[in-house]
């Protein structure tokens, strides 16, 4: 997931270029799936507590008990946030550079 996050950040300018000029309501739904892991991350410990029959544990204990799942969620959430941030910046930069319709540089 970290590798895919890096790839998403590096390809964000190309992604922004392809979607420049589109209205925000057509571009925003493409970013929404990336917001799911960060939104669910705070409830990971609660979900594991439920699955484990109500046995409460700290984050450190969860990483010890289910290291693959916890590491996956701990890496996925920031990677997704980084991709969303990079794509948002790429879109904003494109919007600033792109000339508006009817704008002829003062002529």
CSV table of N, CA and C in Angstrom, one decimal, residues 46-100:
chain,number,residue,atom,x,y,z
A,46,UNK,N,-11.9,-0.6,17.8
A,46,UNK,CA,-13.2,-1.0,18.2
A,46,UNK,C,-13.7,-2.2,17.4
A,47,UNK,N,-13.5,-2.2,16.1
A,47,UNK,CA,-13.9,-3.4,15.3
A,47,UNK,C,-13.2,-4.6,15.7
A,48,UNK,N,-11.9,-4.5,16.0
A,48,UNK,CA,-11.2,-5.7,16.4
A,48,UNK,C,-11.7,-6.2,17.8
A,49,UNK,N,-12.0,-5.3,18.7
A,49,UNK,CA,-12.6,-5.6,20.0
A,49,UNK,C,-13.9,-6.4,19.8
A,50,UNK,N,-14.7,-6.0,18.9
A,50,UNK,CA,-16.0,-6.7,18.6
A,50,UNK,C,-15.7,-8.1,18.1
A,51,UNK,N,-14.8,-8.2,17.1
A,51,UNK,CA,-14.5,-9.4,16.5
A,51,UNK,C,-13.9,-10.4,17.5
A,52,UNK,N,-13.1,-9.9,18.5
A,52,UNK,CA,-12.5,-10.7,19.4
A,52,UNK,C,-13.4,-11.0,20.7
A,53,UNK,N,-14.7,-10.8,20.5
A,53,UNK,CA,-15.6,-11.2,21.6
A,53,UNK,C,-15.6,-10.2,22.7
A,54,UNK,N,-15.3,-8.9,22.5
A,54,UNK,CA,-15.4,-8.0,23.6
A,54,UNK,C,-14.1,-7.8,24.3
A,55,UNK,N,-13.0,-8.5,24.0
A,55,UNK,CA,-11.7,-8.3,24.7
A,55,UNK,C,-11.1,-7.1,24.2
A,56,UNK,N,-11.0,-6.1,25.2
A,56,UNK,CA,-10.4,-4.8,24.8
A,56,UNK,C,-8.9,-4.9,24.9
A,57,UNK,N,-8.3,-4.2,24.0
A,57,UNK,CA,-6.8,-4.1,23.9
A,57,UNK,C,-6.4,-2.7,23.5
A,58,UNK,N,-5.2,-2.4,23.8
A,58,UNK,CA,-4.6,-1.1,23.4
A,58,UNK,C,-4.1,-1.3,21.9
A,59,UNK,N,-3.8,-0.2,21.3
A,59,UNK,CA,-3.3,-0.2,19.9
A,59,UNK,C,-2.0,-1.1,19.9
A,60,UNK,N,-1.1,-0.9,20.8
A,60,UNK,CA,0.1,-1.7,20.8
A,60,UNK,C,-0.2,-3.2,20.9
A,61,UNK,N,-1.2,-3.6,21.7
A,61,UNK,CA,-1.6,-5.0,21.8
A,61,UNK,C,-2.2,-5.5,20.5
A,62,UNK,N,-2.9,-4.7,19.9
A,62,UNK,CA,-3.5,-5.0,18.6
A,62,UNK,C,-2.5,-5.3,17.5
A,63,UNK,N,-1.5,-4.4,17.5
A,63,UNK,CA,-0.4,-4.6,16.6
A,63,UNK,C,0.4,-5.9,16.8
A,64,UNK,N,0.5,-6.2,18.1
A,64,UNK,CA,1.1,-7.5,18.5
A,64,UNK,C,0.3,-8.7,18.1
A,65,UNK,N,-1.0,-8.6,18.3
A,65,UNK,CA,-1.9,-9.7,18.1
A,65,UNK,C,-2.3,-9.9,16.6
A,66,UNK,N,-2.6,-8.9,15.9
A,66,UNK,CA,-2.9,-9.0,14.5
A,66,UNK,C,-2.1,-8.0,13.7
A,67,UNK,N,-0.8,-8.3,13.6
A,67,UNK,CA,0.2,-7.3,13.0
A,67,UNK,C,-0.1,-7.0,11.5
A,68,UNK,N,-0.5,-8.0,10.7
A,68,UNK,CA,-0.7,-7.7,9.3
A,68,UNK,C,-1.9,-6.8,9.1
A,69,UNK,N,-3.0,-7.0,9.7
A,69,UNK,CA,-4.2,-6.2,9.5
A,69,UNK,C,-4.0,-4.8,10.1
A,70,UNK,N,-3.4,-4.6,11.2
A,70,UNK,CA,-3.1,-3.3,11.8
A,70,UNK,C,-2.1,-2.5,11.0
A,71,UNK,N,-1.1,-3.2,10.5
A,71,UNK,CA,-0.1,-2.5,9.7
A,71,UNK,C,-0.7,-2.1,8.4
A,72,UNK,N,-1.5,-2.9,7.8
A,72,UNK,CA,-2.2,-2.6,6.6
A,72,UNK,C,-3.0,-1.3,6.8
A,73,UNK,N,-3.8,-1.3,7.8
A,73,UNK,CA,-4.7,-0.1,8.0
A,73,UNK,C,-3.9,1.1,8.4
A,74,UNK,N,-2.8,0.9,9.2
A,74,UNK,CA,-1.9,2.1,9.6
A,74,UNK,C,-1.2,2.7,8.4
A,75,UNK,N,-0.9,1.9,7.4
A,75,UNK,CA,-0.2,2.4,6.2
A,75,UNK,C,-1.2,2.9,5.2
A,76,UNK,N,-2.3,2.2,5.0
A,76,UNK,CA,-3.3,2.6,4.0
A,76,UNK,C,-3.9,4.0,4.3
A,77,UNK,N,-4.2,4.3,5.5
A,77,UNK,CA,-4.9,5.6,5.8
A,77,UNK,C,-4.0,6.8,5.4
A,78,UNK,N,-2.8,6.9,5.8
A,78,UNK,CA,-1.9,8.0,5.4
A,78,UNK,C,-1.6,8.0,3.9
A,79,UNK,N,-1.5,6.8,3.3
A,79,UNK,CA,-1.2,6.8,1.9
A,79,UNK,C,-2.4,7.3,1.1
A,80,UNK,N,-3.6,7.0,1.5
A,80,UNK,CA,-4.8,7.5,0.8
A,80,UNK,C,-4.9,9.0,1.0
A,81,UNK,N,-4.6,9.5,2.2
A,81,UNK,CA,-4.6,11.0,2.4
A,81,UNK,C,-3.6,11.7,1.6
A,82,UNK,N,-2.4,11.1,1.4
A,82,UNK,CA,-1.4,11.7,0.6
A,82,UNK,C,-1.8,11.8,-0.8
A,83,UNK,N,-2.5,10.7,-1.3
A,83,UNK,CA,-2.9,10.7,-2.7
A,83,UNK,C,-4.0,11.8,-2.9
A,84,UNK,N,-4.9,11.9,-2.0
A,84,UNK,CA,-6.0,12.9,-2.1
A,84,UNK,C,-5.4,14.3,-2.1
A,85,UNK,N,-4.4,14.5,-1.2
A,85,UNK,CA,-3.8,15.8,-1.1
A,85,UNK,C,-3.0,16.2,-2.3
A,86,UNK,N,-2.3,15.2,-2.9
A,86,UNK,CA,-1.5,15.5,-4.1
A,86,UNK,C,-2.4,15.8,-5.3
A,87,UNK,N,-3.5,15.0,-5.4
A,87,UNK,CA,-4.4,15.2,-6.5
A,87,UNK,C,-5.2,16.6,-6.4
A,88,UNK,N,-5.5,16.9,-5.1
A,88,UNK,CA,-6.1,18.2,-4.9
A,88,UNK,C,-5.2,19.4,-5.3
A,89,UNK,N,-3.9,19.3,-4.9
A,89,UNK,CA,-3.0,20.3,-5.2
A,89,UNK,C,-2.8,20.3,-6.8
A,90,UNK,N,-2.7,19.2,-7.4
A,90,UNK,CA,-2.5,19.1,-8.8
A,90,UNK,C,-3.7,19.8,-9.5
A,91,UNK,N,-4.9,19.6,-9.1
A,91,UNK,CA,-6.1,20.2,-9.6
A,91,UNK,C,-6.1,21.7,-9.4
A,92,UNK,N,-5.7,22.1,-8.2
A,92,UNK,CA,-5.7,23.6,-7.9
A,92,UNK,C,-4.6,24.3,-8.8
A,93,UNK,N,-3.5,23.6,-9.0
A,93,UNK,CA,-2.4,24.2,-9.8
A,93,UNK,C,-2.9,24.3,-11.3
A,94,UNK,N,-3.6,23.3,-11.8
A,94,UNK,CA,-4.1,23.3,-13.1
A,94,UNK,C,-5.2,24.4,-13.3
A,95,UNK,N,-6.0,24.6,-12.2
A,95,UNK,CA,-7.1,25.6,-12.3
A,95,UNK,C,-6.5,27.0,-12.3
A,96,UNK,N,-5.4,27.2,-11.6
A,96,UNK,CA,-4.7,28.5,-11.6
A,96,UNK,C,-4.1,28.8,-13.0
A,97,UNK,N,-3.5,27.8,-13.6
A,97,UNK,CA,-2.8,28.0,-14.9
A,97,UNK,C,-3.7,28.1,-16.1
A,98,UNK,N,-4.8,27.3,-16.0
A,98,UNK,CA,-5.7,27.2,-17.2
A,98,UNK,C,-6.4,28.5,-17.4
A,99,UNK,N,-6.3,29.0,-18.7
A,99,UNK,CA,-7.0,30.2,-19.0
A,99,UNK,C,-8.5,30.0,-19.0
A,100,UNK,N,-9.3,31.0,-18.6
A,100,UNK,CA,-10.7,30.8,-18.6
A,100,UNK,C,-11.3,31.1,-20.0
